[in-house]
Coordinates of C-alpha atoms in Angstrom, one line a residue:
X1 CA 64.5 57.5 123.7
X2 CA 61.5 59.5 122.6
X3 CA 60.1 62.8 123.9
X4 CA 56.3 63.3 123.6
X5 CA 54.2 65.9 125.4
X6 CA 56.9 66.8 127.9
X7 CA 57.4 63.2 128.7
X8 CA 60.6 61.3 128.0
X9 CA 60.0 57.6 127.1
X10 CA 63.1 55.4 127.5
X11 CA 62.4 52.1 125.7
X12 CA 65.9 50.7 125.3
X13 CA 66.8 48.0 127.9
X14 CA 69.8 48.0 130.2
X15 CA 70.1 51.8 130.6
X16 CA 71.1 53.5 133.8
X17 CA 69.7 57.0 134.4
X18 CA 72.0 59.6 135.9
X19 CA 72.2 63.3 136.5
X20 CA 74.7 65.8 135.1
X21 CA 73.9 69.4 136.1
X22 CA 70.3 69.8 135.0
X23 CA 70.4 67.1 132.4
X24 CA 69.4 63.5 132.4
X25 CA 72.2 61.2 131.1
X26 CA 71.6 57.7 129.8
X27 CA 74.4 55.2 130.4
X28 CA 74.8 51.7 129.0
X29 CA 77.8 49.8 130.3
X30 CA 79.1 53.1 131.8
X31 CA 79.1 54.7 128.3
X32 CA 77.0 57.7 127.6
X33 CA 74.3 57.0 124.9
X34 CA 71.9 60.0 125.4
X35 CA 71.5 63.3 127.2
X36 CA 68.6 65.7 127.5
X37 CA 67.8 68.8 129.5
X38 CA 65.3 68.2 132.4
X39 CA 64.0 71.8 132.7
X40 CA 60.9 71.2 130.4
X41 CA 60.1 67.6 131.3
X42 CA 57.0 66.6 133.4
X43 CA 57.7 62.9 133.5
X44 CA 60.2 60.2 132.7
X45 CA 58.9 56.7 131.8
X46 CA 61.5 54.0 131.7
X47 CA 60.9 50.4 130.3
X48 CA 63.1 47.7 131.6
X49 CA 65.3 50.0 133.7
X50 CA 68.7 49.1 135.2
X51 CA 68.4 51.8 137.8
X52 CA 68.5 55.5 138.5
X53 CA 70.9 57.5 140.6
X54 CA 69.8 59.0 143.9
X55 CA 70.9 62.4 142.6
X56 CA 68.6 62.2 139.6
X57 CA 65.7 60.9 141.8
X58 CA 66.2 63.8 144.2
X59 CA 66.4 66.4 141.5
X60 CA 63.2 65.1 139.9
X61 CA 61.4 65.0 143.2
X62 CA 62.3 68.7 143.9
X63 CA 61.2 69.7 140.4
X64 CA 58.0 67.7 140.5
X65 CA 59.2 65.5 137.6
X66 CA 57.7 62.0 138.1
X67 CA 59.9 58.9 137.4
X68 CA 57.9 55.9 136.2
X69 CA 59.4 52.4 136.1
X70 CA 57.9 49.6 134.0
X71 CA 59.1 46.2 132.9
X72 CA 60.0 45.7 129.2
X73 CA 56.6 44.1 128.8
X74 CA 54.9 47.2 130.0
X75 CA 53.9 46.0 133.5
X76 CA 53.8 48.9 136.0
X77 CA 56.4 48.7 138.8
X78 CA 56.5 52.1 140.5
X79 CA 56.0 55.8 140.2
X80 CA 58.4 58.0 142.1
X81 CA 57.3 61.6 142.8
X82 CA 58.1 64.3 145.3
X83 CA 55.6 66.2 147.5
X84 CA 52.0 65.7 146.5
X85 CA 51.0 68.5 144.1
X86 CA 49.5 68.1 140.7
X87 CA 48.9 64.4 141.2
X88 CA 46.4 65.0 144.0
X89 CA 44.6 67.7 142.0
X90 CA 44.4 65.4 138.9
X91 CA 43.0 62.5 140.8
X92 CA 40.5 64.7 142.7
X93 CA 39.3 65.9 139.3
X94 CA 39.0 62.4 138.0
X95 CA 36.9 61.3 141.0
X96 CA 34.6 64.4 140.6
X97 CA 34.1 63.6 136.9
X98 CA 33.5 59.9 137.6
X99 CA 30.8 60.8 140.2
X100 CA 29.0 63.1 137.7
X101 CA 27.2 60.8 135.2
X102 CA 26.7 63.6 132.6
X103 CA 30.4 64.6 132.6
X104 CA 31.3 60.9 132.5
X105 CA 29.1 60.4 129.4
X106 CA 30.8 63.4 127.7
X107 CA 34.2 61.8 128.1
X108 CA 33.1 58.2 127.5
X109 CA 31.5 59.0 124.1
X110 CA 34.9 60.0 122.8
X111 CA 36.2 56.6 123.7
X112 CA 33.3 55.0 121.9
X113 CA 33.7 57.3 118.9
X114 CA 37.3 56.1 118.6
X115 CA 36.3 52.5 119.0
X116 CA 33.6 52.5 116.3
X117 CA 35.6 54.7 113.9
X118 CA 38.6 52.4 114.1
X119 CA 36.4 49.3 113.5
X120 CA 34.8 51.1 110.5
X121 CA 38.2 51.6 108.9
X122 CA 39.2 48.0 109.6
X123 CA 36.1 47.0 107.6
X124 CA 37.0 49.5 104.8
X125 CA 40.5 48.1 104.6
X126 CA 39.2 44.6 104.2
X127 CA 37.1 45.7 101.2
X128 CA 40.1 47.4 99.7
X129 CA 42.7 44.7 100.4
X130 CA 40.6 41.5 99.9
X131 CA 37.6 42.4 97.6
X132 CA 37.5 38.8 96.3
X133 CA 37.6 37.2 99.7
X134 CA 34.8 39.1 101.5
X135 CA 31.3 40.2 100.8
X136 CA 32.0 43.8 99.8
X137 CA 28.4 44.9 99.7
X138 CA 27.8 43.6 103.2
X139 CA 31.0 45.2 104.5
X140 CA 30.0 48.6 102.9
X141 CA 26.6 48.4 104.4
X142 CA 27.9 47.8 107.9
X143 CA 30.5 50.6 107.4
X144 CA 27.8 53.1 106.5
X145 CA 25.7 51.9 109.5
X146 CA 28.7 52.5 111.8
X147 CA 29.1 56.0 110.4
X148 CA 25.5 56.6 111.3
X149 CA 26.0 55.3 114.9
X150 CA 29.0 57.6 115.3
X151 CA 26.8 60.6 114.6
X152 CA 24.4 59.4 117.3
X153 CA 27.2 58.9 119.7
X154 CA 28.6 62.4 119.2
X155 CA 25.4 64.0 120.6
X156 CA 24.7 61.3 123.3
X157 CA 24.7 62.6 126.9
X158 CA 23.4 59.5 128.6
X159 CA 25.6 56.6 129.7
X160 CA 22.8 54.0 129.3
X161 CA 22.1 55.0 125.7
X162 CA 25.8 55.3 125.0
X163 CA 26.3 51.6 126.0
X164 CA 23.3 50.7 123.8
X165 CA 24.8 52.4 120.8
X166 CA 28.2 50.7 121.5
X167 CA 26.5 47.3 121.7
X168 CA 24.6 48.0 118.5
X169 CA 27.8 48.8 116.7
X170 CA 29.5 45.7 118.1
X171 CA 26.8 43.4 116.9
X172 CA 27.2 44.5 113.3
X173 CA 31.0 44.5 113.4
X174 CA 31.0 41.0 114.9
X175 CA 28.8 39.8 112.1
X176 CA 31.7 40.4 109.7
X177 CA 34.5 39.1 111.9
X178 CA 34.4 35.6 110.6
X179 CA 34.9 36.8 107.1
X180 CA 38.1 38.6 108.2
X181 CA 39.6 35.2 109.0
X182 CA 41.2 34.3 105.7
X183 CA 43.2 31.2 106.6
X184 CA 42.7 28.0 108.6
X185 CA 38.9 28.3 108.4
X186 CA 38.5 24.7 109.6
X187 CA 40.1 25.5 112.9
X188 CA 39.3 29.2 113.4
X189 CA 35.8 30.5 113.1
X190 CA 33.9 33.2 114.9
X191 CA 30.1 33.2 115.5
X192 CA 29.7 35.3 118.6
X193 CA 31.8 36.7 121.5
X194 CA 32.2 34.3 124.5
X195 CA 34.1 35.5 127.5
X196 CA 33.9 33.6 130.7
X197 CA 34.9 31.1 129.5
X198 CA 35.9 31.5 125.9
X199 CA 34.3 28.6 123.9
X200 CA 36.4 28.5 120.8
X201 CA 40.0 29.2 119.6
X202 CA 39.3 32.7 118.3
X203 CA 37.6 33.8 121.5
X204 CA 40.5 32.3 123.6
X205 CA 42.9 34.5 121.6
X206 CA 40.7 37.6 121.8
X207 CA 40.3 37.2 125.6
X208 CA 44.1 36.9 126.1
X209 CA 44.7 39.9 123.8
X210 CA 42.2 42.1 125.7
X211 CA 43.8 41.1 129.0
X212 CA 47.2 42.1 127.8
X213 CA 45.9 45.4 126.4
X214 CA 44.0 46.2 129.6
X215 CA 47.2 45.6 131.6
X216 CA 49.2 47.9 129.3
X217 CA 46.6 50.6 129.6
X218 CA 46.4 50.3 133.3
X219 CA 50.1 50.7 133.6
X220 CA 50.0 53.8 131.3
X221 CA 47.3 55.4 133.4
X222 CA 49.1 54.8 136.6
X223 CA 52.2 56.2 135.0
X224 CA 50.6 59.6 134.4
X225 CA 49.1 59.7 137.9
X226 CA 45.5 58.6 137.2
X227 CA 43.6 56.0 139.1
X228 CA 43.2 53.0 136.7
X229 CA 40.3 51.7 138.9
X230 CA 38.0 54.7 138.6
X231 CA 36.3 54.9 135.2
X232 CA 33.7 57.0 133.4
X233 CA 31.8 54.5 131.3
X234 CA 32.8 51.3 133.2
X235 CA 31.5 52.1 136.7
X236 CA 33.3 51.2 139.9
X237 CA 33.7 47.6 140.8
X238 CA 36.2 46.1 143.3
X239 CA 39.3 44.8 141.5
X240 CA 38.3 46.1 138.0
X241 CA 40.5 48.5 136.2
X242 CA 37.5 50.5 135.0
X243 CA 39.4 53.5 133.5
X244 CA 41.8 51.1 131.7
X245 CA 38.8 49.3 130.2
X246 CA 37.3 52.7 129.2
X247 CA 40.4 54.0 127.3
X248 CA 41.3 50.7 125.7
X249 CA 37.9 50.6 123.9
X250 CA 39.3 52.7 121.1
X251 CA 42.2 50.2 120.7
X252 CA 40.2 46.9 120.9
X253 CA 39.6 46.5 117.2
X254 CA 42.6 48.3 115.6
X255 CA 45.2 46.9 118.0
X256 CA 43.9 43.6 119.7
X257 CA 41.5 42.3 117.0
X258 CA 43.9 43.0 114.1
X259 CA 46.7 41.3 116.1
X260 CA 44.6 38.2 116.6
X261 CA 43.6 38.1 113.0
X262 CA 47.3 38.4 111.9
X263 CA 48.3 35.4 114.1
X264 CA 45.6 33.3 112.4
X265 CA 46.0 34.5 108.9
X266 CA 49.8 34.2 109.0
X267 CA 49.5 30.8 110.7
X268 CA 51.6 31.7 113.7
X269 CA 49.2 29.6 115.8
X270 CA 47.2 26.5 114.6
X271 CA 44.6 24.1 116.0
X272 CA 47.3 22.1 117.9
X273 CA 47.9 25.2 120.1
X274 CA 44.6 24.9 121.9
X275 CA 43.0 22.7 124.5
X276 CA 39.4 22.1 125.3
X277 CA 38.4 21.5 128.9
X278 CA 35.6 19.4 130.3
X279 CA 33.4 22.5 130.9
X280 CA 33.8 23.5 127.2
X281 CA 36.3 26.3 127.9
X282 CA 39.1 26.6 125.3
X283 CA 42.6 27.6 126.5
X284 CA 45.9 28.1 124.8
X285 CA 48.8 25.7 125.5
X286 CA 51.8 27.1 127.4
X287 CA 53.9 27.1 124.2
X288 CA 51.1 29.0 122.3
X289 CA 51.0 31.6 125.1
X290 CA 54.7 32.1 124.7
X291 CA 54.4 32.5 121.0
X292 CA 51.5 34.9 121.5
X293 CA 53.5 37.0 124.0
X294 CA 56.5 37.1 121.7
X295 CA 54.4 38.3 118.8
X296 CA 52.6 40.9 121.1
X297 CA 56.0 42.4 122.1
X298 CA 57.1 42.5 118.5
X299 CA 53.9 44.2 117.5
X300 CA 54.5 46.9 120.2
X301 CA 57.8 47.8 118.4
X302 CA 56.1 48.5 115.0
X303 CA 56.0 52.2 114.2
X304 CA 52.9 54.2 113.3
X305 CA 52.2 57.9 113.0
X306 CA 50.0 59.1 115.9
X307 CA 46.9 60.8 114.4
X308 CA 46.8 63.6 117.0
X309 CA 50.5 64.2 117.6
X310 CA 51.6 63.7 114.0
X311 CA 54.7 61.9 115.2
X312 CA 56.0 58.4 114.5
X313 CA 55.9 56.3 117.6
X314 CA 55.9 52.5 118.4
X315 CA 52.5 50.9 118.8
X316 CA 53.5 50.1 122.4
X317 CA 53.5 53.8 123.3
X318 CA 50.0 54.5 122.1
X319 CA 48.4 53.6 125.5
X320 CA 50.9 55.9 127.2
X321 CA 50.2 58.8 124.8
X322 CA 46.4 58.4 125.2
X323 CA 46.8 58.4 129.0
X324 CA 48.9 61.6 128.7
X325 CA 46.2 63.2 126.6
X326 CA 43.4 62.2 129.0
X327 CA 45.4 63.6 131.9
X328 CA 45.9 66.9 130.0
X329 CA 42.2 67.1 129.3
X330 CA 41.3 66.6 133.0
X331 CA 43.8 69.3 133.8
X332 CA 42.0 71.6 131.4
X333 CA 45.1 71.8 129.1
X334 CA 43.0 70.4 126.2
X335 CA 39.4 71.4 125.4
X336 CA 38.4 67.8 124.6
X337 CA 40.0 64.3 124.9
X338 CA 41.2 63.3 121.5
X339 CA 40.6 59.6 120.8
X340 CA 43.0 57.5 118.8
X341 CA 41.6 57.6 115.3
X342 CA 43.3 55.1 113.0
X343 CA 43.0 55.0 109.2

């Protein structure tokens, strides 16, 4: 159980949520394991829930406290709220901002600042931790270039130019990615990003990781009442979770890329875990996907200190915290959306 920004996150499995007076009570096998006042909560997010009492659901509906249910893997199931109040106002603001390309650019540039900043510090860490395994001078040169691009992004007010700056940063970051692969070089190498379909083992892993991250982010956004399909940088497209793709940009490198690199460098997966189809597409075997998912869930339990909140939280809650911060910004509770800046 973790309280952040007036939201209660319940990450333990097999807990039943009940009401006692004006308090939420957490029960496991009919034994009380937690209790917290409800009067200052805005939302309750439960992972892998056993259930919630009708009394608690009714109390939360009357007090405009949303109840969000997700699977233990973070897949969104349902959001229970009372009469439409703040949720409608929040989504209308989201739609207005999305329709205004200048306002969209002002928000989108913070996502891109977070993305480039985090990739810059991935590069810096490689030079610190593996100075004999990578080309330090090349890494430092790219790091300085990314710092320069961040300065340009900060003052960018045009979505087209913003996408150009993002692409420029990605090209230089990707030029170093192969050097970050320290083990199994015969079976895992990276030359360029290939998506549909992935054409090598590394791209197959990256595509799967990005899909999982997008799903986690979409669930987090739905959990706070935002529309995951209406973005600011990624424009509307039927069936695409554009806002989830926006917000996950800052986590692509520091979360997904580092995770994939760890699976390769720790030899969790090897060349036998991949299959090549007739059209050249590379896919993971069923067993490899199971190993990947198990490691992904374990990664989500690792603790970090959130750079904006200054509190220790599991990695798995980072998408939910960023969704909360974005909702607060759109409600004018924050002057600016604070991207996740890792170091």
